[in-house]
Short mmCIF file of C-alpha atoms in Angstrom, two decimals:
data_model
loop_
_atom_site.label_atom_id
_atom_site.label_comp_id
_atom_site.label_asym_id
_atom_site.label_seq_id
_atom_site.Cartn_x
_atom_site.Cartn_y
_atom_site.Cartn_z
CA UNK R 711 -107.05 -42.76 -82.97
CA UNK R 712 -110.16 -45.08 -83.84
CA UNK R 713 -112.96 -44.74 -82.28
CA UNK R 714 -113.74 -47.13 -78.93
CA UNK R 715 -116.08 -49.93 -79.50
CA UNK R 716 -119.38 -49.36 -77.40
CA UNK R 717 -118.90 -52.27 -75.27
CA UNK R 718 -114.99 -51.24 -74.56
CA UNK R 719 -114.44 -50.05 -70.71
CA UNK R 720 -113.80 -46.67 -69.31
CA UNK R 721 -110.42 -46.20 -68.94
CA UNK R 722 -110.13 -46.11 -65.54
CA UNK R 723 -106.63 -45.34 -64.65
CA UNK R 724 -105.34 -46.21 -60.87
CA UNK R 725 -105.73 -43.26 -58.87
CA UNK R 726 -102.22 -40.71 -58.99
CA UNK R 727 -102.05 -40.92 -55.55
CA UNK R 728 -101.44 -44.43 -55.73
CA UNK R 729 -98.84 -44.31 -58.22
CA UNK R 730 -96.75 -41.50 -56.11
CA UNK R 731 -97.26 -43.39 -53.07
CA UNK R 732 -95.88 -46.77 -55.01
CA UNK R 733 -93.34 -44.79 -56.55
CA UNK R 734 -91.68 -43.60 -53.10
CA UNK R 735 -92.22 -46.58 -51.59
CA UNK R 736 -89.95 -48.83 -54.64
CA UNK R 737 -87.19 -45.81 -54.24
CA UNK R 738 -86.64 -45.53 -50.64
CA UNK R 739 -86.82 -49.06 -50.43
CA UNK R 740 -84.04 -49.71 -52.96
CA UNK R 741 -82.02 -46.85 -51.33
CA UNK R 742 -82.63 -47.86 -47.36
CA UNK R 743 -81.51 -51.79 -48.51
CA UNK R 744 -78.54 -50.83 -51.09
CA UNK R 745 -77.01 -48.55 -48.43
CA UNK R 746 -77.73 -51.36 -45.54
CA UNK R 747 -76.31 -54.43 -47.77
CA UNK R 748 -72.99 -51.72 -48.79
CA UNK R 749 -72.43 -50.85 -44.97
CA UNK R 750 -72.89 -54.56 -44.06
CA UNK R 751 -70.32 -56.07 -46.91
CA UNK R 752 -67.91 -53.53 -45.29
CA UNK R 753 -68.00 -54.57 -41.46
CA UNK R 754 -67.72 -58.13 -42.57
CA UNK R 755 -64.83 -57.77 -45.19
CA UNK R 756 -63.42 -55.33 -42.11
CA UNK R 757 -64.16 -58.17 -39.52
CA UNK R 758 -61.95 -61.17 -41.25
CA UNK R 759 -64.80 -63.53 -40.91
CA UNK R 760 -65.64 -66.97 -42.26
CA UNK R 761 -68.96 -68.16 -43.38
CA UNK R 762 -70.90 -71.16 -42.96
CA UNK R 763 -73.68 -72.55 -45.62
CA UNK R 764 -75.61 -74.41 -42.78
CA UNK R 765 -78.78 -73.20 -42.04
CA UNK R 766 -79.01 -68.96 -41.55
CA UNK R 767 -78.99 -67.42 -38.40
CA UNK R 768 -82.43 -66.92 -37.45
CA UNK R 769 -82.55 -63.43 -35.49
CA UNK R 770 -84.54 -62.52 -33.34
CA UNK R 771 -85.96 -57.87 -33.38
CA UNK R 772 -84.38 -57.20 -30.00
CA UNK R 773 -80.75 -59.15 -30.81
CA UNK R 774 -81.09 -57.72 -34.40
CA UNK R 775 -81.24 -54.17 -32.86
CA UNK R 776 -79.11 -54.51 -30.95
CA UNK R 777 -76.83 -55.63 -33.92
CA UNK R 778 -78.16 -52.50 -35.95
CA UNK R 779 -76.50 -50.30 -33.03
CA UNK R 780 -73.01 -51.62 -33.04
CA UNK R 781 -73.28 -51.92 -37.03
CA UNK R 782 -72.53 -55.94 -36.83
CA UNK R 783 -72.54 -56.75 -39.88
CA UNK R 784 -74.97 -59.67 -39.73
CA UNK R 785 -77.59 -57.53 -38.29
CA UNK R 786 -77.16 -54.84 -41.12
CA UNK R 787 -77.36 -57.81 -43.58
CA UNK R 788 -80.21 -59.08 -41.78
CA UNK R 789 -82.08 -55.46 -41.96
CA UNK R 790 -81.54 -54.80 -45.92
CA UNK R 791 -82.82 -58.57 -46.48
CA UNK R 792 -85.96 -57.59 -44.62
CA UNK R 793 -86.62 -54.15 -46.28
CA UNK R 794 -86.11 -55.20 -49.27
CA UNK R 795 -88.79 -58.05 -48.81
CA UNK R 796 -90.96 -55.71 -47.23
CA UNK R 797 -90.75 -53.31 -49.84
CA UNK R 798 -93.15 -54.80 -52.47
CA UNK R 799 -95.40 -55.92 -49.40
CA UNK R 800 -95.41 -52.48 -48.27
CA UNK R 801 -96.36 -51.27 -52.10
CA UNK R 802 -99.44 -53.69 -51.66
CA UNK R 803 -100.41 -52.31 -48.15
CA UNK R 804 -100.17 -48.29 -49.43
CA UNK R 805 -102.17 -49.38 -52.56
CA UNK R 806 -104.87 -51.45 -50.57
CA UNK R 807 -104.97 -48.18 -48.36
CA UNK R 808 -105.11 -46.19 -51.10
CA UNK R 809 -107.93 -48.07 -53.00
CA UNK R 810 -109.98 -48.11 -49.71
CA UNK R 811 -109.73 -44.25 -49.48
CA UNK R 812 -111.27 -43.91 -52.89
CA UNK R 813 -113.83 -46.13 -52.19
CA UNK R 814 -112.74 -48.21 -55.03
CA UNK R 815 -114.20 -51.86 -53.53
CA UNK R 816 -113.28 -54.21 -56.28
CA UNK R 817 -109.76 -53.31 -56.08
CA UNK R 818 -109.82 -52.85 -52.23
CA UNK R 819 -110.18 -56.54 -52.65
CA UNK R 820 -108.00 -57.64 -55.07
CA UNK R 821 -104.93 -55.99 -53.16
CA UNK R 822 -106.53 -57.52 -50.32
CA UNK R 823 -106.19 -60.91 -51.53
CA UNK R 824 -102.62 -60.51 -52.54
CA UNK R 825 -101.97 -59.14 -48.58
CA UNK R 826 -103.61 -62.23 -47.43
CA UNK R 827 -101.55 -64.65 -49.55
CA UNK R 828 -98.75 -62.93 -47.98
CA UNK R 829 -99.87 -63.26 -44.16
CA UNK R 830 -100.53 -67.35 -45.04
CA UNK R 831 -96.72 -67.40 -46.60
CA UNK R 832 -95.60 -65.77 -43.12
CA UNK R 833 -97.69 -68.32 -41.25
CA UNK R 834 -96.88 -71.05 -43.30
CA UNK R 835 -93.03 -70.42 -42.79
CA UNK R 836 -93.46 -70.31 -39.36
CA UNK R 837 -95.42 -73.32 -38.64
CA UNK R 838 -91.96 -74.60 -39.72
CA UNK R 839 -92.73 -75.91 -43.58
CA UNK R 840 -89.03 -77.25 -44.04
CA UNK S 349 -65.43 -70.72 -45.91
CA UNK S 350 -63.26 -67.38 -45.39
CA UNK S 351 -65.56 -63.87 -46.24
CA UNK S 352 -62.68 -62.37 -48.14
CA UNK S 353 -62.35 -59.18 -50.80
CA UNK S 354 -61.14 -61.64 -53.15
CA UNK S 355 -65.13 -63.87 -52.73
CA UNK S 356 -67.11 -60.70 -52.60
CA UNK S 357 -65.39 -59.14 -55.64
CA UNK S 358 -65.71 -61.98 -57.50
CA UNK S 359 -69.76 -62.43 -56.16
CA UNK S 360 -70.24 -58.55 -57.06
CA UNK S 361 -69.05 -58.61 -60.58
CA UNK S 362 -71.03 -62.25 -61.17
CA UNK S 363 -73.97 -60.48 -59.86
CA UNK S 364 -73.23 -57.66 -62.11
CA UNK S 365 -72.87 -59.55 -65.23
CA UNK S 366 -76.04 -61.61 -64.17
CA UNK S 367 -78.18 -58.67 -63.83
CA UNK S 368 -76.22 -56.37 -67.02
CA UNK S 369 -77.17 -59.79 -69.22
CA UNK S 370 -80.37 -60.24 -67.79
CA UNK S 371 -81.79 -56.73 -68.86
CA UNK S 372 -80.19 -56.61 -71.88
CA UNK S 373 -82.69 -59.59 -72.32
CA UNK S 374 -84.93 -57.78 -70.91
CA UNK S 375 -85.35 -59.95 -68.05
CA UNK S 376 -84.81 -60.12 -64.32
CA UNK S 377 -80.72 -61.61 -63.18
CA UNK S 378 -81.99 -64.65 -61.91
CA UNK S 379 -82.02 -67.00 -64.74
CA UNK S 380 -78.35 -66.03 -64.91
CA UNK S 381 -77.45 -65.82 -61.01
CA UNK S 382 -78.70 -69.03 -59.97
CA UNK S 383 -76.80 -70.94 -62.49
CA UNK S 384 -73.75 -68.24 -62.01
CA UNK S 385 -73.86 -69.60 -57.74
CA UNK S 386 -74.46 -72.92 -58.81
CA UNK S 387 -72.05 -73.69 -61.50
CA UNK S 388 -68.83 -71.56 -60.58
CA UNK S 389 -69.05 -71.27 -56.57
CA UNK S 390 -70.56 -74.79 -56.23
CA UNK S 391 -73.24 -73.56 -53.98
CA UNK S 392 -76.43 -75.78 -53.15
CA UNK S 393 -79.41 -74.82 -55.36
CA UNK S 394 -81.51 -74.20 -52.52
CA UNK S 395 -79.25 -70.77 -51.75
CA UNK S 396 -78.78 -70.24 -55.05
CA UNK S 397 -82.64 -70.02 -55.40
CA UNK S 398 -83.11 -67.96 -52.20
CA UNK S 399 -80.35 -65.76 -53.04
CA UNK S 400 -81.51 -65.11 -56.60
CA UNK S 401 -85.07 -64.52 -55.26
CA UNK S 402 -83.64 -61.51 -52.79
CA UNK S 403 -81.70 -59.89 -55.71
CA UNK S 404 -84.87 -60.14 -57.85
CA UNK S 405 -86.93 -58.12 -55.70
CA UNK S 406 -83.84 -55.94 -55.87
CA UNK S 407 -83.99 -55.38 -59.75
CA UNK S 408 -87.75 -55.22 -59.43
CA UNK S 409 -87.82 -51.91 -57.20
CA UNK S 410 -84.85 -50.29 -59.25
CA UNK S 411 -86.66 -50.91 -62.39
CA UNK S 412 -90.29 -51.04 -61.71
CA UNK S 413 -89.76 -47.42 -60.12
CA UNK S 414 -89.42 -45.55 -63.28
CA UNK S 415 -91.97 -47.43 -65.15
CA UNK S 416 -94.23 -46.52 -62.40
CA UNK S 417 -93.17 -42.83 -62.24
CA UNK S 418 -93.80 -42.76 -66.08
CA UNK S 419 -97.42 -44.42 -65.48
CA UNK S 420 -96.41 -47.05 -67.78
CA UNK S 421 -97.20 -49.60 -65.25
CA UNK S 422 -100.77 -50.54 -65.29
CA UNK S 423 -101.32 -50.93 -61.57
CA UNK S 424 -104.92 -51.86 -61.68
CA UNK S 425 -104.07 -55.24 -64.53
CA UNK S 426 -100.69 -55.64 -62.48
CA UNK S 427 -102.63 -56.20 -58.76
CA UNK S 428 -105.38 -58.20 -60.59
CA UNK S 429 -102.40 -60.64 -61.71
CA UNK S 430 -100.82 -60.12 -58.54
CA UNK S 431 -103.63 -62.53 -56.76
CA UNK S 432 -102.05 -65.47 -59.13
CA UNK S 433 -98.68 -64.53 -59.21
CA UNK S 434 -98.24 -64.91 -55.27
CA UNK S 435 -100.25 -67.74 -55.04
CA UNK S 436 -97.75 -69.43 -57.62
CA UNK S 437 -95.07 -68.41 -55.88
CA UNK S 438 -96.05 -69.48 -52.42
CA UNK S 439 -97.21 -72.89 -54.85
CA UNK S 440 -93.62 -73.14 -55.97
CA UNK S 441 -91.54 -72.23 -52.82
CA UNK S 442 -93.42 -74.84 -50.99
CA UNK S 443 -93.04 -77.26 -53.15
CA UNK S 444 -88.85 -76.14 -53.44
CA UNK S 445 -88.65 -76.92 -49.91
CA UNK S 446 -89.68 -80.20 -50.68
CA UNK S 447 -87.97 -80.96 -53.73
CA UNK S 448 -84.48 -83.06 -53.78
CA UNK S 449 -81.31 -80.69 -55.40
CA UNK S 450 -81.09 -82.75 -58.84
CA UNK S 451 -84.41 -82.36 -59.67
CA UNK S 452 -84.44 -78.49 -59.23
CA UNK S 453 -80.95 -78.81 -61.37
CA UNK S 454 -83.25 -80.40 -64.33
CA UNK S 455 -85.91 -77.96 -63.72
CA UNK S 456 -84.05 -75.50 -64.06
CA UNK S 457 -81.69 -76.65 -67.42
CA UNK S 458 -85.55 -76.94 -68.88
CA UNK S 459 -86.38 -73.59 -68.23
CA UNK S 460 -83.01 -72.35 -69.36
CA UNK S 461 -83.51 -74.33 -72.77
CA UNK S 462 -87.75 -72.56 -72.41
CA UNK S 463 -85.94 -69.08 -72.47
CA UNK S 464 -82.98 -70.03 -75.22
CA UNK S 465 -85.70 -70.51 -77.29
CA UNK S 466 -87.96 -67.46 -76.56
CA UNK S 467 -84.79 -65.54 -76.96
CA UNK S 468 -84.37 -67.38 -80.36
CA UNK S 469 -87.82 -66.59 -81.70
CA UNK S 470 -88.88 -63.51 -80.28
CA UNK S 471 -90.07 -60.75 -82.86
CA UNK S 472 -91.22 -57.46 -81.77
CA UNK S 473 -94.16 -56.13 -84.01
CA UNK S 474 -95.62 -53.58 -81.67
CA UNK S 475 -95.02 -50.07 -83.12
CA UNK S 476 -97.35 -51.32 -86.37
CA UNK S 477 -99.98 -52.51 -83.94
CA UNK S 478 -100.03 -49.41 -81.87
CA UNK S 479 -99.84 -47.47 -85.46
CA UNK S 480 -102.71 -49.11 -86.48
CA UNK S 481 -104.93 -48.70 -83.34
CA UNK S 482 -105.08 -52.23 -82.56
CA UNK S 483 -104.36 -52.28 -79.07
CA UNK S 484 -107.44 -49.82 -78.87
CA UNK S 485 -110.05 -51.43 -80.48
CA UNK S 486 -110.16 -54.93 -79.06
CA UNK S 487 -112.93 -55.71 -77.17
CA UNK S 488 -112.47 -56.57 -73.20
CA UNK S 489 -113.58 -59.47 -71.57
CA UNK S 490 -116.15 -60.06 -68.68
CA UNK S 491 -113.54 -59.61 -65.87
CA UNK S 492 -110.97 -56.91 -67.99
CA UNK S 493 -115.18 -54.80 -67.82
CA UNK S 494 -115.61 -55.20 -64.02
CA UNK S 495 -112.03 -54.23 -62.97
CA UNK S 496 -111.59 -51.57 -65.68
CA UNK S 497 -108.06 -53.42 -66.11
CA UNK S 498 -107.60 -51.35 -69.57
CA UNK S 499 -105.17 -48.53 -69.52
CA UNK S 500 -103.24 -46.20 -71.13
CA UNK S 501 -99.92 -44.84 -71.03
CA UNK S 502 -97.83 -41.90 -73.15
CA UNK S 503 -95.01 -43.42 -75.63
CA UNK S 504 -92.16 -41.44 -75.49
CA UNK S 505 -90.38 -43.00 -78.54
CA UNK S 506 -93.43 -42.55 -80.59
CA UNK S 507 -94.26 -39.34 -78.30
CA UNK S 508 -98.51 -40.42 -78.39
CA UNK S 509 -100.60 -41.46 -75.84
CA UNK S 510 -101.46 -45.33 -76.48
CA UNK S 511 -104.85 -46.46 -75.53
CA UNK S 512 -105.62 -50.37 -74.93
CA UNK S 513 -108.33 -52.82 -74.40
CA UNK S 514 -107.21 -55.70 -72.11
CA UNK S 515 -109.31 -58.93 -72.84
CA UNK S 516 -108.17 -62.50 -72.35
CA UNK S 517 -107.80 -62.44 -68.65
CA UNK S 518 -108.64 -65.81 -67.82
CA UNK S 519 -104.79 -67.35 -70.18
CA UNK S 520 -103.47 -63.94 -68.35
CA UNK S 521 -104.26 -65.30 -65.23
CA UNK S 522 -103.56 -68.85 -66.05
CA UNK S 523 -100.27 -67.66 -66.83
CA UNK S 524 -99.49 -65.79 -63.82
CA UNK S 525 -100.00 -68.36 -61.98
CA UNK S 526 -97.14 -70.35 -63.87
CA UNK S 527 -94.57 -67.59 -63.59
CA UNK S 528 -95.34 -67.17 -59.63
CA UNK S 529 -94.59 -71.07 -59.59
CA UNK S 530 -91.72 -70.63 -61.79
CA UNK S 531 -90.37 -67.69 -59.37
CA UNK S 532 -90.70 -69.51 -55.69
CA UNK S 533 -89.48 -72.66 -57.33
CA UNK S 534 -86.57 -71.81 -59.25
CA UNK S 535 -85.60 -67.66 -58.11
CA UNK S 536 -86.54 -66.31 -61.01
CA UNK S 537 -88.72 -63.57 -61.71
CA UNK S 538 -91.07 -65.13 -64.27
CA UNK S 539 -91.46 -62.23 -66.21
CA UNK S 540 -90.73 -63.02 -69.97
CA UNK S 541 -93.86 -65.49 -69.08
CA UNK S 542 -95.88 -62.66 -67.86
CA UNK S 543 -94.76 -60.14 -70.63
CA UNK S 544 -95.54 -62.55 -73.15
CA UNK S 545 -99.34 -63.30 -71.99
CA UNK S 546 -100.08 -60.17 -71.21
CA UNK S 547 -98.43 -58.53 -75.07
CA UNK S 548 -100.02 -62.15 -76.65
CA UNK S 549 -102.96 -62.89 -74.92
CA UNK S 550 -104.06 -59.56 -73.28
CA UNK S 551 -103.79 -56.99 -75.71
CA UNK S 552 -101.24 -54.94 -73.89
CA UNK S 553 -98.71 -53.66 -75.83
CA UNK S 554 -95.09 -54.56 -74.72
CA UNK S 555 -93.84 -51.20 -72.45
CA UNK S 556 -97.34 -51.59 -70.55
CA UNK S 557 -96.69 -55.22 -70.47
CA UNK S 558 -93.04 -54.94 -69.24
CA UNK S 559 -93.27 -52.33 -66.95
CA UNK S 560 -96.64 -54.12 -65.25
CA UNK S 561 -94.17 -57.13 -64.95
CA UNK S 562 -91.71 -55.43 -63.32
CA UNK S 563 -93.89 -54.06 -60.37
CA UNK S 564 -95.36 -57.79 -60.23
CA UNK S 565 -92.07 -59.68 -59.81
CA UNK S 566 -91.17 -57.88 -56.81
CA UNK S 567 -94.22 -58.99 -54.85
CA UNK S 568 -93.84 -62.27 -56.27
CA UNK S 569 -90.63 -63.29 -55.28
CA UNK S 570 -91.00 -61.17 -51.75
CA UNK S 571 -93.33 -64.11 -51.54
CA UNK S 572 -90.89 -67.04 -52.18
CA UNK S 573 -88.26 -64.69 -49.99
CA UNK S 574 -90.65 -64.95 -47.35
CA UNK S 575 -90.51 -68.61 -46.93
CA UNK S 576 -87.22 -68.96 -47.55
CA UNK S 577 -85.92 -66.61 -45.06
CA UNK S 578 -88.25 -68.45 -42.05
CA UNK S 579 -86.42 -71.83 -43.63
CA UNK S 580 -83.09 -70.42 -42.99
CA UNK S 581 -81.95 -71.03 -46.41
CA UNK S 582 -81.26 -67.03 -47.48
CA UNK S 583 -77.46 -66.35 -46.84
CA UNK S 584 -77.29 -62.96 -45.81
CA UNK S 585 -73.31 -62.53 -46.96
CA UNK S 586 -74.03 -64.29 -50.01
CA UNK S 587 -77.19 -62.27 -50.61
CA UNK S 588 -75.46 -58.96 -49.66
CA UNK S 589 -73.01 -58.84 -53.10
CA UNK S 590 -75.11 -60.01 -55.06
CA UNK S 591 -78.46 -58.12 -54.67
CA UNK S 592 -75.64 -55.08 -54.51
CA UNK S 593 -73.99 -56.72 -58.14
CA UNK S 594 -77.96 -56.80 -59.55
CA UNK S 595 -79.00 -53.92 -58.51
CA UNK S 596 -75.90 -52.13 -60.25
CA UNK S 597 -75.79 -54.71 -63.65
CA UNK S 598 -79.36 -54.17 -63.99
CA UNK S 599 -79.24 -50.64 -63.85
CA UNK S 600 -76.52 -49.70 -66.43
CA UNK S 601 -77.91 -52.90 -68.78
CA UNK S 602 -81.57 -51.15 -69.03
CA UNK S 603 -79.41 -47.72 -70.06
CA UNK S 604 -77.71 -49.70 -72.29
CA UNK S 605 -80.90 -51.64 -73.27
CA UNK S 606 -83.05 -48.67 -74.53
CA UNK S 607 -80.34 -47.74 -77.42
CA UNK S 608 -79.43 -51.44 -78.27
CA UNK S 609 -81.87 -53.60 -80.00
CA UNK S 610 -79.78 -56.21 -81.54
CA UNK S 611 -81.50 -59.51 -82.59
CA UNK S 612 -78.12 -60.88 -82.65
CA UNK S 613 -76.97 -60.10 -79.11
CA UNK S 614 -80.51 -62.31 -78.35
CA UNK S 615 -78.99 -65.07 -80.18
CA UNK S 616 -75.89 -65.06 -78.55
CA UNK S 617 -77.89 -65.00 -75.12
CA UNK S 618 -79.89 -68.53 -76.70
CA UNK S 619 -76.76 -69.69 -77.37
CA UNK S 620 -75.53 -68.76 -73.60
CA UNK S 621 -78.24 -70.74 -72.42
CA UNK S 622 -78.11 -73.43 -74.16
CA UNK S 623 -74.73 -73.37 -72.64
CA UNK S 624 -75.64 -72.93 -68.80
CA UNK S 625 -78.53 -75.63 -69.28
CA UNK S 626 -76.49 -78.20 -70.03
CA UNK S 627 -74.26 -77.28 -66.89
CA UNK S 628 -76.90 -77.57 -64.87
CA UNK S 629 -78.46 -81.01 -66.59
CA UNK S 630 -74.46 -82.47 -65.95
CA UNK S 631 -74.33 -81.41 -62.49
CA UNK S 632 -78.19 -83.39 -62.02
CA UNK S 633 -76.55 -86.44 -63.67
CA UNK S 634 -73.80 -86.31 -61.69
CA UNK S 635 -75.55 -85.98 -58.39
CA UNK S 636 -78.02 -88.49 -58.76
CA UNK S 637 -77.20 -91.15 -61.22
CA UNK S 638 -73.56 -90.67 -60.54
CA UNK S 639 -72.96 -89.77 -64.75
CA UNK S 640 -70.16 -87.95 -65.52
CA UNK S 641 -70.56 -85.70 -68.83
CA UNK S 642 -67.68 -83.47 -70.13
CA UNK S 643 -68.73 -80.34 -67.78
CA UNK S 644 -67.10 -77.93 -70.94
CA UNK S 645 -65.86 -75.36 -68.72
CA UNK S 646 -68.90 -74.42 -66.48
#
């Protein structure tokens, strides 16, 4: 291994607790959404029902609840869509967390930066860009 | 249109293929889905798009998981791109709201023809690099110094640990930016763009590079999903088989991918392409200047 030039960086890896926290964030993710999307194929193909390519139902928490309780199959649809989205946005949050714990500023930043690109994306959709 | 097992079979093992293909290329599904929804169910790009973009974010967890278990991901260089990436996407995903159906359709057929060619060209001349200690003796630039975006990560096929100097951050970033615009516009994950600047331009070798990408597209297209979803225009029973049909294809293609390094199974994917590009430039003639081409089966 040659030697590191003097001006080359310490090689600061992220901290492990960040990658663990990442790690189970990506895998319960995947598994909450794939068994969701699985369960919600199932009540529709079970339900006979036809589908429209107008614009998506737009669900409101309580109705999609209430959907989650009697397994409709929308509703479970609906859920796995949202985890899933939420899932990298959540692996932001736990590292920005993360960073802040170790005192790590510069980073603290950066993954707060990405976190508010994502809050003007939510605003921006619902100020109604379409 | 009836929801039946005959539609979500045929969705599912579309998806499959799309995402199997797509990391045999080493690449997210959704250069293949969105032409796969477009082409043979006749669905509006704009769903297509959205659809693709859900199933991406799918791939990205299932795959970016084990690079980041391995440390192979290089979280600090992947969040400093991450700042471009999303602002691309939430660039491009605007602007796809905006944009009239044949003139995604060309966009699209160009970036199809973009990745034919990469596929075409691309040579892999890492392990003499790494041999050689190049990766480790670069020197970093101004912003790779502040962030400490250098890293290093333990090769299992060349069982070493591999030590490397990022530099060129400003093209990395540049870059980024591109494939997040590339990602909200057109549901794809934009990663052979950021692989290739970050293994070209960066100094990072290419399982650091890919792995980083893989962690990055998911918060890039959760970006484009985002807007999409508050437009209405993500199908949840479309979505449903295919993120399941991605999730599965991706997942046995990356097996498969790790023992099978063909250069001609690349140039049968350029030649795939070259193929789905021009279904997607016919059905942009047809829709807009009303000219019908021979559609050759797609």
């Amino acid at each position: 291994m040659p030697t590191p030039p003097p001006n080359s960086p310490r090689l600061h890896e992220a901290p492990a607790n960040v990658y663990k926290v990442v790690y189970s964030a990506l895998l319960w993710g995947m598994v909450g959404s794939t068994v969701l999307f699985a369960l919600g194929v199932l009540r529709a193909l079970s339900q006979h029902l036809s589908i429209s390519l107008g614009p998506a139902p737009q669900w409101g928490w309580a109705q999609t609840w209430t959907g989650l309780a009697h397994l409709d199959p929308t509703a479970l649809m609906i859920a796995a869509t949202v985890l899933l989205i939420l899932t990298p946005v959540a692996r932001v949050a736990v590292a920005f967390a993360a960073f802040a714990v170790d005192r790590d500023a510069k980073f603290t930043l950066v993954t707060g930066i990405v976190l508010a690109v994502i809050v003007l994306t939510v605003i921006l959709g619902r100020l109604g860009l379409h | 249109m009836p929801y039946t097992p005959h539609f979500v079979a045929v969705l599912f093992a579309a998806a499959v293929l799309a995402g199997f293909f797509g990391a045999l290329l080493g690449v997210g599904g959704g250069i293949f889905i969105v032409p796969a929804l477009v082409l043979m169910f006749q669905l509006p790009v704009k769903i297509a798009v959205a659809a693709s973009l859900v199933s991406v974010i799918a791939t990205s967890n299932a795959g970016g998981s084990s690079y980041v278990e391995q440390h192979i991901t290089n979280l600090r260089l992947g969040m400093f791109l991450e700042v471009f990436t999303t602002i691309g996407a939430l660039s491009g995903s605007v602007l796809a709201l905006y944009l009239r159906e044949w003139v995604m359709l060309l966009l699209f057929a160009a970036l199809l023809l973009y990745m034919s060619w990469t596929a075409y060209v691309t040579r892999h001349r890492d392990d003499q690099r790494i041999a050689s200690g190049g990766y480790g003796s670069a020197a970093p630039d101004a912003w790779s110094r502040r962030l400490e975006l250098s890293g290093r990560y333990h090769d299992q096929a060349l069982d070493r640990p591999v030590e490397y100097v990022v530099n060129g951050s400003g093209i990395g970033a540049s870059v980024s930016y591109l494939a997040g615009v590339a990602s909200g516009l057109l549901g794809v994950g934009g990663g052979v763009l950021k692989v290739s600047a970050m293994n070209r331009y960066m100094n990072v070798p290419m399982k650091a590079a890919v792995g980083t990408s893989k962690m990055m597209i998911g918060v890039t297209a959760a970006v484009g999903s985002i807007l999409f979803y508050l437009a209405g225009l993500i199908h949840f029973y479309i979505v449903a088989p295919v993120a399941l049909g991605t999730t599965a294809g991706a997942t046995v293609g990356t097996l498969v991918m790790n023992r099978l390094r063909s250069v001609v199974l690349k140039r049968i994917f350029a030649v795939l392409m070259l193929y789905l590009a021009y279904g997607m430039l016919v059905k942009a003639l047809a829709l807009r200047f009303h000219i019908l081409l021979p559609s050759l089966g797609s």
